[in-house]
Coordinates of C-alpha atoms in Angstrom, one line a residue:
M1 CA -261.4 -122.9 90.2
M2 CA -258.5 -122.3 92.7
V3 CA -256.5 -124.9 90.8
I4 CA -256.8 -123.0 87.5
Q5 CA -255.8 -119.8 89.2
M6 CA -252.7 -121.5 90.6
V7 CA -251.8 -122.8 87.2
T8 CA -251.9 -119.2 85.9
Y9 CA -250.0 -117.7 88.8
I10 CA -247.2 -120.4 88.6
S11 CA -246.9 -120.0 84.8
L12 CA -246.6 -116.2 85.1
I13 CA -243.9 -116.5 87.8
I14 CA -241.9 -119.0 85.9
A15 CA -242.2 -117.0 82.7
V16 CA -241.0 -113.8 84.4
V17 CA -238.1 -115.5 86.2
A18 CA -237.0 -117.3 83.0
M19 CA -237.0 -114.1 81.0
I20 CA -234.9 -112.3 83.7
V21 CA -232.4 -115.1 83.9
K22 CA -232.1 -115.3 80.1
A23 CA -231.6 -111.6 79.8
M24 CA -229.0 -111.6 82.6
R25 CA -227.1 -114.5 81.0
Y26 CA -226.8 -112.6 77.7
A27 CA -225.9 -109.3 79.4
N28 CA -223.2 -111.0 81.4
A29 CA -221.8 -113.0 78.5
P30 CA -218.1 -112.6 77.6
E31 CA -217.2 -109.8 75.1
H32 CA -218.5 -110.5 71.7
L33 CA -216.6 -110.5 68.4
R34 CA -218.1 -107.3 67.0
W35 CA -219.2 -107.2 63.4
E36 CA -218.7 -103.5 62.9
L37 CA -220.7 -103.7 59.7
Y38 CA -222.0 -100.4 58.4
P39 CA -224.4 -98.6 58.1
V40 CA -225.0 -98.3 61.8
P41 CA -228.4 -96.5 62.4
H42 CA -227.2 -94.4 65.4
E43 CA -224.6 -92.7 63.1
G44 CA -227.5 -90.4 62.0
D45 CA -227.0 -88.8 58.5
R46 CA -223.8 -90.7 58.0
A47 CA -225.7 -94.0 58.1
E48 CA -227.2 -93.1 54.7
Y49 CA -223.9 -93.8 53.0
G50 CA -222.4 -96.2 55.5
G51 CA -220.2 -93.6 57.2
S52 CA -219.1 -93.5 60.8
Y53 CA -217.4 -91.3 63.4
L54 CA -214.1 -92.8 62.3
E55 CA -214.1 -90.6 59.2
E56 CA -213.7 -87.4 61.4
L57 CA -210.3 -85.9 61.8
D58 CA -208.9 -86.7 65.3
W59 CA -212.2 -88.6 66.1
W60 CA -210.8 -89.9 69.4
T61 CA -210.6 -86.3 70.8
K62 CA -214.2 -85.5 70.1
K63 CA -217.4 -86.4 71.9
R64 CA -219.6 -88.9 70.1
H65 CA -223.2 -88.0 69.3
A66 CA -225.5 -91.0 68.7
D67 CA -228.8 -90.6 66.9
H68 CA -231.0 -92.7 69.1
F69 CA -234.2 -91.8 67.2
K70 CA -232.9 -93.4 64.0
E71 CA -231.8 -96.4 66.0
I72 CA -235.2 -96.8 67.5
K73 CA -236.8 -96.3 64.1
E74 CA -234.7 -99.0 62.6
M75 CA -235.5 -101.3 65.6
M76 CA -239.2 -100.7 65.1
A77 CA -239.0 -101.6 61.4
E78 CA -237.3 -104.9 62.3
I79 CA -239.5 -105.7 65.3
I80 CA -242.9 -104.8 63.8
F81 CA -242.5 -105.3 60.1
L82 CA -239.6 -107.9 60.1
K83 CA -237.6 -105.8 57.7
G84 CA -234.7 -108.2 57.5
V85 CA -236.9 -111.1 56.6
F86 CA -238.8 -109.1 54.0
N87 CA -235.6 -108.0 52.3
N88 CA -234.0 -111.5 52.3
N89 CA -236.8 -114.1 52.2
K90 CA -240.2 -112.8 51.1
R91 CA -241.7 -116.3 51.1
V92 CA -241.0 -116.7 54.8
W93 CA -242.1 -113.2 55.5
T94 CA -245.6 -113.9 54.1
S95 CA -246.1 -116.3 57.1
S96 CA -243.7 -114.9 59.6
F97 CA -245.1 -111.4 59.5
P98 CA -248.7 -112.3 60.3
F99 CA -247.5 -114.8 63.0
H100 CA -245.4 -112.2 64.8
F101 CA -247.8 -109.3 64.3
G102 CA -250.6 -111.6 65.6
L103 CA -248.5 -112.3 68.7
Y104 CA -248.0 -108.6 69.3
L105 CA -251.8 -108.1 69.0
C106 CA -252.3 -111.0 71.4
I107 CA -250.0 -109.3 73.9
G108 CA -252.1 -106.2 73.5
W109 CA -255.2 -108.2 74.0
L110 CA -253.8 -109.5 77.3
V111 CA -252.9 -106.0 78.3
M112 CA -256.4 -104.8 77.5
L113 CA -257.9 -107.6 79.5
L114 CA -255.7 -106.6 82.5
G115 CA -256.5 -102.9 82.1
G116 CA -260.2 -103.6 81.7
A117 CA -260.2 -105.8 84.8
I118 CA -258.5 -103.1 86.9
A119 CA -260.9 -100.5 85.5
E120 CA -263.9 -102.6 86.4
K121 CA -262.5 -103.0 90.0
L122 CA -262.3 -99.2 90.1
G123 CA -266.0 -99.0 89.1
V124 CA -265.6 -98.3 85.4
E125 CA -268.1 -100.2 83.2
I126 CA -266.6 -102.0 80.3
S127 CA -269.2 -102.6 77.5
A128 CA -270.5 -101.4 74.2
N129 CA -273.0 -99.2 76.1
A130 CA -270.6 -97.7 78.7
G131 CA -268.8 -94.4 78.8
A132 CA -266.0 -93.5 76.4
I133 CA -263.2 -95.3 78.3
G134 CA -265.4 -98.5 78.7
I135 CA -266.3 -98.5 75.0
I136 CA -262.7 -98.1 73.9
I137 CA -261.4 -100.9 76.1
H138 CA -264.4 -103.1 75.1
Y139 CA -263.8 -102.8 71.4
L140 CA -260.0 -102.7 71.5
T141 CA -260.0 -106.0 73.5
I142 CA -262.3 -107.6 70.9
I143 CA -260.3 -106.4 67.9
A144 CA -256.9 -107.2 69.3
G145 CA -258.0 -110.6 70.6
Y146 CA -259.7 -112.0 67.5
L147 CA -257.4 -110.4 64.9
G148 CA -254.3 -111.4 66.9
L149 CA -255.5 -115.0 67.3
V150 CA -256.4 -115.4 63.7
L151 CA -253.2 -113.9 62.3
A152 CA -251.0 -115.9 64.7
G153 CA -252.8 -119.1 63.9
L154 CA -252.6 -118.6 60.1
G155 CA -248.9 -117.5 60.4
A156 CA -248.0 -120.6 62.5
F157 CA -249.7 -122.8 59.9
G158 CA -247.9 -121.1 57.1
L159 CA -244.6 -121.5 58.8
F160 CA -245.3 -125.2 59.4
I161 CA -246.0 -125.7 55.7
W162 CA -242.9 -123.8 54.7
R163 CA -240.7 -125.9 57.0
A164 CA -242.3 -129.1 55.9
T165 CA -242.1 -128.4 52.1
D166 CA -239.0 -126.2 51.5
P167 CA -236.1 -128.5 50.5
K168 CA -233.6 -125.9 51.5
Q169 CA -235.0 -125.5 54.9
K170 CA -235.7 -129.1 55.8
P171 CA -232.0 -129.9 56.9
Y172 CA -232.2 -127.1 59.5
N173 CA -235.6 -128.2 61.0
S174 CA -235.8 -130.0 64.3
P175 CA -238.8 -131.8 65.8
A176 CA -239.1 -128.9 68.3
E177 CA -239.7 -126.5 65.4
Y178 CA -242.7 -128.4 64.2
F179 CA -244.0 -129.1 67.7
N180 CA -243.9 -125.4 68.7
L181 CA -245.9 -124.3 65.6
I182 CA -248.5 -127.1 66.2
V183 CA -248.8 -126.0 69.9
F184 CA -249.5 -122.4 68.8
D185 CA -252.3 -123.5 66.5
I186 CA -253.8 -125.7 69.2
V187 CA -253.8 -122.8 71.6
V188 CA -255.4 -120.5 68.9
V189 CA -258.1 -123.1 68.1
V190 CA -259.0 -123.8 71.7
T191 CA -259.1 -120.1 72.6
L192 CA -261.3 -119.2 69.6
I193 CA -263.8 -122.0 70.3
A194 CA -264.0 -121.0 74.0
Q195 CA -264.6 -117.4 73.2
L196 CA -266.9 -117.7 70.2
T197 CA -269.1 -120.3 71.9
G198 CA -269.7 -118.6 75.2
D199 CA -267.8 -115.3 75.8
F200 CA -267.6 -113.4 72.6
G201 CA -267.0 -110.0 74.3
F202 CA -264.4 -111.4 76.7
E203 CA -266.5 -110.4 79.7
T204 CA -265.9 -113.7 81.6
L205 CA -262.3 -113.8 80.7
R206 CA -261.9 -110.2 81.9
A207 CA -263.6 -111.2 85.2
Y208 CA -261.1 -114.1 85.5
V209 CA -258.2 -111.7 85.1
G210 CA -259.8 -109.5 87.7
S211 CA -259.9 -112.4 90.1
L212 CA -256.2 -112.9 89.6
V213 CA -255.5 -109.3 90.3
T214 CA -257.6 -109.2 93.5
F215 CA -256.8 -112.7 94.6
S216 CA -260.5 -113.4 94.8
P217 CA -262.6 -116.5 93.6
A218 CA -262.7 -117.0 89.9
P219 CA -266.0 -116.7 88.0
A220 CA -267.9 -119.7 86.7
L221 CA -266.1 -121.1 83.7
S222 CA -267.1 -123.4 80.9
G223 CA -265.1 -126.5 80.1
W224 CA -263.7 -124.8 77.0
M225 CA -262.7 -121.7 79.0
V226 CA -260.9 -123.8 81.5
A227 CA -259.0 -125.5 78.7
E228 CA -258.3 -122.0 77.2
I229 CA -256.9 -120.6 80.4
V230 CA -254.7 -123.7 81.0
V231 CA -253.2 -123.7 77.5
V232 CA -252.7 -120.0 77.4
S233 CA -251.0 -120.0 80.8
L234 CA -248.8 -122.9 79.8
I235 CA -247.6 -121.4 76.5
I236 CA -246.8 -118.1 78.4
M237 CA -244.6 -120.2 80.6
Y238 CA -243.2 -122.3 77.8
I239 CA -242.1 -119.6 75.5
P240 CA -239.3 -118.1 77.7
L241 CA -238.0 -121.7 78.4
T242 CA -237.3 -122.2 74.6
R243 CA -235.6 -120.4 71.8
M244 CA -238.9 -119.0 70.8
S245 CA -238.0 -116.1 73.1
H246 CA -235.2 -115.2 70.6
F247 CA -236.2 -111.5 70.8
V248 CA -234.0 -111.3 73.9
A249 CA -231.0 -112.7 72.0
K250 CA -231.9 -110.4 69.1
Y251 CA -231.7 -107.3 71.3
F252 CA -228.2 -108.2 72.4
L253 CA -227.2 -109.3 68.8
Y254 CA -228.0 -105.9 67.5
H255 CA -226.7 -103.8 70.3
A256 CA -223.7 -105.8 71.5
V257 CA -222.6 -107.3 68.2
R258 CA -224.0 -105.8 65.0
W259 CA -224.3 -102.1 66.0
N260 CA -221.6 -102.0 68.6
D261 CA -219.0 -99.5 67.4
E262 CA -217.8 -98.3 70.8
P263 CA -214.2 -97.2 70.6
N264 CA -211.6 -99.2 72.6
P265 CA -208.9 -96.7 73.7
K266 CA -206.1 -97.7 76.0
G267 CA -207.3 -98.2 79.6
S268 CA -211.0 -98.6 78.6
A269 CA -213.5 -101.0 80.2
I270 CA -213.5 -103.0 76.9
E271 CA -209.7 -103.4 77.1
K272 CA -210.0 -104.6 80.7
R273 CA -212.7 -107.2 79.8
I274 CA -210.7 -108.5 76.9
A275 CA -207.5 -108.8 79.0
E276 CA -209.4 -110.9 81.5
L277 CA -210.8 -113.2 78.8
L278 CA -207.3 -113.7 77.4
Q279 CA -206.3 -115.2 80.8
Q280 CA -208.7 -118.0 80.3
K281 CA -207.3 -121.5 79.7
V282 CA -207.5 -123.2 76.3
G283 CA -209.8 -126.1 76.8
W284 CA -209.7 -127.8 73.4
K285 CA -207.1 -129.8 71.6
A286 CA -205.4 -129.3 68.3
S287 CA -202.0 -129.9 66.8
H288 CA -201.2 -126.2 66.8
M289 CA -202.6 -125.4 70.3
S290 CA -201.2 -125.8 73.8
T291 CA -204.1 -127.1 75.9
G292 CA -204.2 -125.8 79.5
K293 CA -202.3 -122.6 78.8
S294 CA -203.9 -119.2 78.7
W295 CA -204.6 -117.5 75.4
V296 CA -201.9 -114.9 76.1
E297 CA -199.4 -117.7 76.4
V298 CA -200.6 -119.4 73.2
V299 CA -200.3 -116.1 71.3
K300 CA -196.8 -115.5 72.6
E301 CA -195.7 -119.0 71.6
T302 CA -197.1 -118.4 68.1
D303 CA -195.2 -115.1 67.8
N304 CA -192.0 -116.8 68.8
E305 CA -192.2 -119.5 66.2

């Protein structure tokens, strides 16, 4: 079973490193072209009518007050309920919402398995006949696990059907889109078979997670459970390596592009970053461009024409 544990360890390490690298790449990307589309949630009450701090007299002399609560509220509506998808494409939402919500529950399921494994190592019994903490962890693990798997599986299947049948969507599909959804359903089916046929309450799986935490030998596993652990480990590793981890990009899209209304006064950090970018050389060719010159030089040439 040591090989199975190594698969899990390696998958988790690659997933964490990949997520950190991806986040850093977005965080260190050049200055974005800001949308400055209103309403911006952190404008508080002004967001109700699309207002901003710019409507205040002498706004540049006043301290800005951002309403982070409303911003978080708007983020939660988008993250949990996919508000944007619901408002713009309800057909997609009927599959995308259960898929994403199922994935959130599956994350919660993994967290409960980890928490339960640690609790067991500390001497807390996890079962339907245990104390209050043990009972809560036991049933939350079961509910989050099975409900999450079913919702994610149905959502992935619905998204596959939508991509395969919607004539407007077909031109934008790639083989990877179909492959990813099929992979999710395979993982769901294998996991459900493994658990329903031999580990309904996740006791063995919790013991396996405990072995990972304590670096101890894994418990005896059935063939289906070995398959389950392998496919779950691999998909955890696979997601950060693909655009399925778009939630990272989405965070920066909202905060660095869509909702970024940070003022840019003379001498600001934003002005400095833009000035540095303008020194970059033009690397593409066109009849109206001077390839090899900086953007500042190109702009000056255009102004002199």
